[in-house]
mmCIF file of C-alpha atoms in Angstrom:
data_model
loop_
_atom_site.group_PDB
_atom_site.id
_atom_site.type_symbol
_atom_site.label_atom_id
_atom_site.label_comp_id
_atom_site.label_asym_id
_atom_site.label_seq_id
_atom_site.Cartn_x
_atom_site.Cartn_y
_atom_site.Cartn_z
ATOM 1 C CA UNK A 34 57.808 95.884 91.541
ATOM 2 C CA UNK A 35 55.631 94.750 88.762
ATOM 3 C CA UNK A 36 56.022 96.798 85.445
ATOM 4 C CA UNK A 37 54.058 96.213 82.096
ATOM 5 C CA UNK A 38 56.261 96.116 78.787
ATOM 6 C CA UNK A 39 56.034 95.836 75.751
ATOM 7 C CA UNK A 40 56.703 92.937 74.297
ATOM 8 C CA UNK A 41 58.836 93.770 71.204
ATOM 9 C CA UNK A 42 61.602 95.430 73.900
ATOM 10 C CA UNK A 43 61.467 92.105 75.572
ATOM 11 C CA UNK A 44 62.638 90.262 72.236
ATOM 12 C CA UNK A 45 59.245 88.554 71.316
ATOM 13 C CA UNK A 46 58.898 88.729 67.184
ATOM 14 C CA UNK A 47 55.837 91.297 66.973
ATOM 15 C CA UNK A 48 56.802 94.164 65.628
ATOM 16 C CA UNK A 49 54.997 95.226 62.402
ATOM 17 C CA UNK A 50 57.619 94.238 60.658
ATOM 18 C CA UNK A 51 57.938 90.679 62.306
ATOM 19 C CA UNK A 52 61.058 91.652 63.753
ATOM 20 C CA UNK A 53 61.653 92.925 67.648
ATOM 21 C CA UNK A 54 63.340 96.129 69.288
ATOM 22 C CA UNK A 55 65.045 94.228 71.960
ATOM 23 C CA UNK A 56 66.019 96.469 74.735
ATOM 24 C CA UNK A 57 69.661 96.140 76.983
ATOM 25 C CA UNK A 58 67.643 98.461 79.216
ATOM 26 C CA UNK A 59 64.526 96.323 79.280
ATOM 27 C CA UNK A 60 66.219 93.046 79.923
ATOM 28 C CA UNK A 61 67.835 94.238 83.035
ATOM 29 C CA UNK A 62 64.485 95.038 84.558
ATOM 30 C CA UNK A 63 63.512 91.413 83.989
ATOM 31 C CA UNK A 64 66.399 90.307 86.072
ATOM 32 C CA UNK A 65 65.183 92.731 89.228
ATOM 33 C CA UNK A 66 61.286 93.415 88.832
ATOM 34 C CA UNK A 67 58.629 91.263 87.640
ATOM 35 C CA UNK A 68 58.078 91.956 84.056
ATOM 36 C CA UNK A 69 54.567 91.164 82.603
ATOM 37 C CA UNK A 70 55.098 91.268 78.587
ATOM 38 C CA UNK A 71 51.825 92.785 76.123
ATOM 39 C CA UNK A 72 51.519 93.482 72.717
ATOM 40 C CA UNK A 73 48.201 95.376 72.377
ATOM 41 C CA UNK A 74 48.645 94.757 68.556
ATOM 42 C CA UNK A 75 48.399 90.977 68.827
ATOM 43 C CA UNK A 76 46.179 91.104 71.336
ATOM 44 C CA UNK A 77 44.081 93.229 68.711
ATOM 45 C CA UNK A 78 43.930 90.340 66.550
ATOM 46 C CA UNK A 79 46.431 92.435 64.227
ATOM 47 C CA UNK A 80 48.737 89.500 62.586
ATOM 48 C CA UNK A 81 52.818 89.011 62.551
ATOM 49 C CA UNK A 82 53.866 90.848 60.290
ATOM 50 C CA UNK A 83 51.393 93.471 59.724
ATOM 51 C CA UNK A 84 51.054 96.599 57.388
ATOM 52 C CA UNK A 85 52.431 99.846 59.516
ATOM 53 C CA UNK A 86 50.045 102.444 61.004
ATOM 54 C CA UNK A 87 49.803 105.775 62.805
ATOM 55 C CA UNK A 88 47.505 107.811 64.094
ATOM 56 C CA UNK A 89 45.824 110.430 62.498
ATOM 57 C CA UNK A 90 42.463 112.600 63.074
ATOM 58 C CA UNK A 91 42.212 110.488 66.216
ATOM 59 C CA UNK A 92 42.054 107.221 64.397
ATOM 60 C CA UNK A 93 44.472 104.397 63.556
ATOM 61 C CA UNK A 94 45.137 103.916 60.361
ATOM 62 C CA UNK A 95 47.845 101.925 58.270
ATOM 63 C CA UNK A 96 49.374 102.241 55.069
ATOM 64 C CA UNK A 97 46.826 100.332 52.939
ATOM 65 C CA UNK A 98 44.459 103.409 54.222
ATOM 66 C CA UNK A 99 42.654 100.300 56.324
ATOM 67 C CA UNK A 100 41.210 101.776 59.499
ATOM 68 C CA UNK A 101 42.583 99.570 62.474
ATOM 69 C CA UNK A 102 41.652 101.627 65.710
ATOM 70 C CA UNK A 103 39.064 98.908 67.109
ATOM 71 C CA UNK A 104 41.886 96.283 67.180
ATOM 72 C CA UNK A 105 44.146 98.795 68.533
ATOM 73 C CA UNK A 106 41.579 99.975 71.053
ATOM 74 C CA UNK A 107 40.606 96.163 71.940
ATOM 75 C CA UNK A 108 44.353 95.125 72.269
ATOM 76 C CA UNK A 109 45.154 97.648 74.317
ATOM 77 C CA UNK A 110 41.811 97.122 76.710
ATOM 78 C CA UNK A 111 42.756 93.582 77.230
ATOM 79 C CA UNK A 112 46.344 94.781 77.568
ATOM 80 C CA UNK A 113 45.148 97.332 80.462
ATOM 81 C CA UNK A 114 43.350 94.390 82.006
ATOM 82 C CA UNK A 115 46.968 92.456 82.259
ATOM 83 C CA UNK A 116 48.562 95.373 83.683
ATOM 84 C CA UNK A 117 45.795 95.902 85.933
ATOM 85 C CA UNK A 118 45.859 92.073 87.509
ATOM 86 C CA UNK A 119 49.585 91.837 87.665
ATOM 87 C CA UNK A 120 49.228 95.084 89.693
ATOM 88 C CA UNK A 121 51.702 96.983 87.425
ATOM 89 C CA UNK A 122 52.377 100.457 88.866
ATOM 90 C CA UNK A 123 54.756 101.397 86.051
ATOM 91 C CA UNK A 124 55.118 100.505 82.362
ATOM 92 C CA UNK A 125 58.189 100.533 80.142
ATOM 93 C CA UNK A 126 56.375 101.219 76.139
ATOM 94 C CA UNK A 127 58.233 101.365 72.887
ATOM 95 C CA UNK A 128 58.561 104.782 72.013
ATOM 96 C CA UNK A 129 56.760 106.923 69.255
ATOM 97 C CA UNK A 130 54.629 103.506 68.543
ATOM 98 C CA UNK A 131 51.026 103.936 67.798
ATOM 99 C CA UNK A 132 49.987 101.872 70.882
ATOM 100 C CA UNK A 133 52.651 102.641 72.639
ATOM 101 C CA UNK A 134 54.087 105.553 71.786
ATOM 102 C CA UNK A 135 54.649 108.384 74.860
ATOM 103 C CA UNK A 136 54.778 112.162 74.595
ATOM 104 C CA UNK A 137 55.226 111.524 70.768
ATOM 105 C CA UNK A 138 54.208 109.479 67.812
ATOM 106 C CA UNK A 139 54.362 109.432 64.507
ATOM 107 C CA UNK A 140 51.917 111.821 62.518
ATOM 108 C CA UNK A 141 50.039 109.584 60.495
ATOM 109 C CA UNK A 142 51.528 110.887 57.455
ATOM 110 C CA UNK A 143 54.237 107.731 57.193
ATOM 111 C CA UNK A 144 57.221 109.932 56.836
ATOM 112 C CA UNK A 145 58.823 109.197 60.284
ATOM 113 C CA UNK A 146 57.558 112.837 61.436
ATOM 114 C CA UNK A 147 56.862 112.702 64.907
ATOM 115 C CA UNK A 148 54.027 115.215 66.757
ATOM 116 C CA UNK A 149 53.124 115.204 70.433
ATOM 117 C CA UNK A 150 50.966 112.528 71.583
ATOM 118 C CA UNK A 151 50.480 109.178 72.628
ATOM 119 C CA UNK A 152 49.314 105.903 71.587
ATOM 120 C CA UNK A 153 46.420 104.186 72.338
ATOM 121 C CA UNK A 154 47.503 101.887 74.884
ATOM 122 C CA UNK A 155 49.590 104.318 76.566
ATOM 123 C CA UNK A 156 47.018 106.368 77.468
ATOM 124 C CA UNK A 157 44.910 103.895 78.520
ATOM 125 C CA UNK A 158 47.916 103.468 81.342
ATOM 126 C CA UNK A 159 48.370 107.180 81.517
ATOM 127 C CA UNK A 160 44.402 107.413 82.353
ATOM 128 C CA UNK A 161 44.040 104.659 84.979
ATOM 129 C CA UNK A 162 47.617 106.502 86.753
ATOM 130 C CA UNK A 163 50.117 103.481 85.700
ATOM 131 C CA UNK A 164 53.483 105.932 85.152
ATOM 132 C CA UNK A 165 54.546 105.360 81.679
ATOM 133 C CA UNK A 166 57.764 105.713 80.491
ATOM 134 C CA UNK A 167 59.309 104.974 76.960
ATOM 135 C CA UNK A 168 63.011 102.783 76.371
ATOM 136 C CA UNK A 169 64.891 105.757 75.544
ATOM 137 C CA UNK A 170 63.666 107.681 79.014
ATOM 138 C CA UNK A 171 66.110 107.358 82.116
ATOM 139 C CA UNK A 172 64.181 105.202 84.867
ATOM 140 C CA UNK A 173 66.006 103.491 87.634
ATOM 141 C CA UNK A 174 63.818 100.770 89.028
#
């Protein structure tokens, strides 16, 4: 099986922050599926380490106020196109993340409130029917 993940789960030093949110759960996959690693914030041309964002009104926007959805829409296109040549039927996202982010994200108001939703790229998986799942949801590959 062929699942899309996010990078930072996989260990790769992309979070916002510079840092990662390597994932026990994540790593195992690697050793049974073939794992195909994206960061649709890099890909955006966002750089390592950036300023934090969330979505608000429909738009991405971090702290600075700087309005970031094209890079988050454009990483997470060319991040779809990965998925979609690796034939990835399933995808493995870090949660509450503004591209990644599944069935909830943070509100935009940078006070680690978190609404229903989902984040840019995860969508774009949810749309084109690539199951999505988050690290902290039980999935048994």
């Amino acid at each position: 099986m062929n699942i899309i993940v996010s990078s930072c789960l996989a260990g790769c030093d992309c979070k916002y922050n510079g840092g990662n949110n390597l994932s026990k759960k994540v790593s195992a996959l690697m050793d049974k599926h073939t794992v195909v690693c994206v960061c649709p914030e890099v890909l955006g041309n966002l750089p390592t380490p950036r300023p934090p964002a969330e979505i608000k009104d429909g738009r991405v926007i971090n702290n600075l106020g700087i309005d970031v959805t094209e890079n988050f829409k454009c990483g997470a296109a060319l991040a779809l196109a990965e998925a979609k040549k690796y034939n990835c039927t399933a995808a493995v996202l870090k949660a509450n993340s503004p591209s990644c982010g599944f069935g909830k994200i943070y509100d935009g108001s940078f006070s680690k409130t978190l609404k229903d939703g989902n984040g840019i790229f995860a969508q774009m998986l949810n749309d084109n029917n690539i199951k999505v799942y988050t690290e902290e949801d039980e999935f048994d590959f």
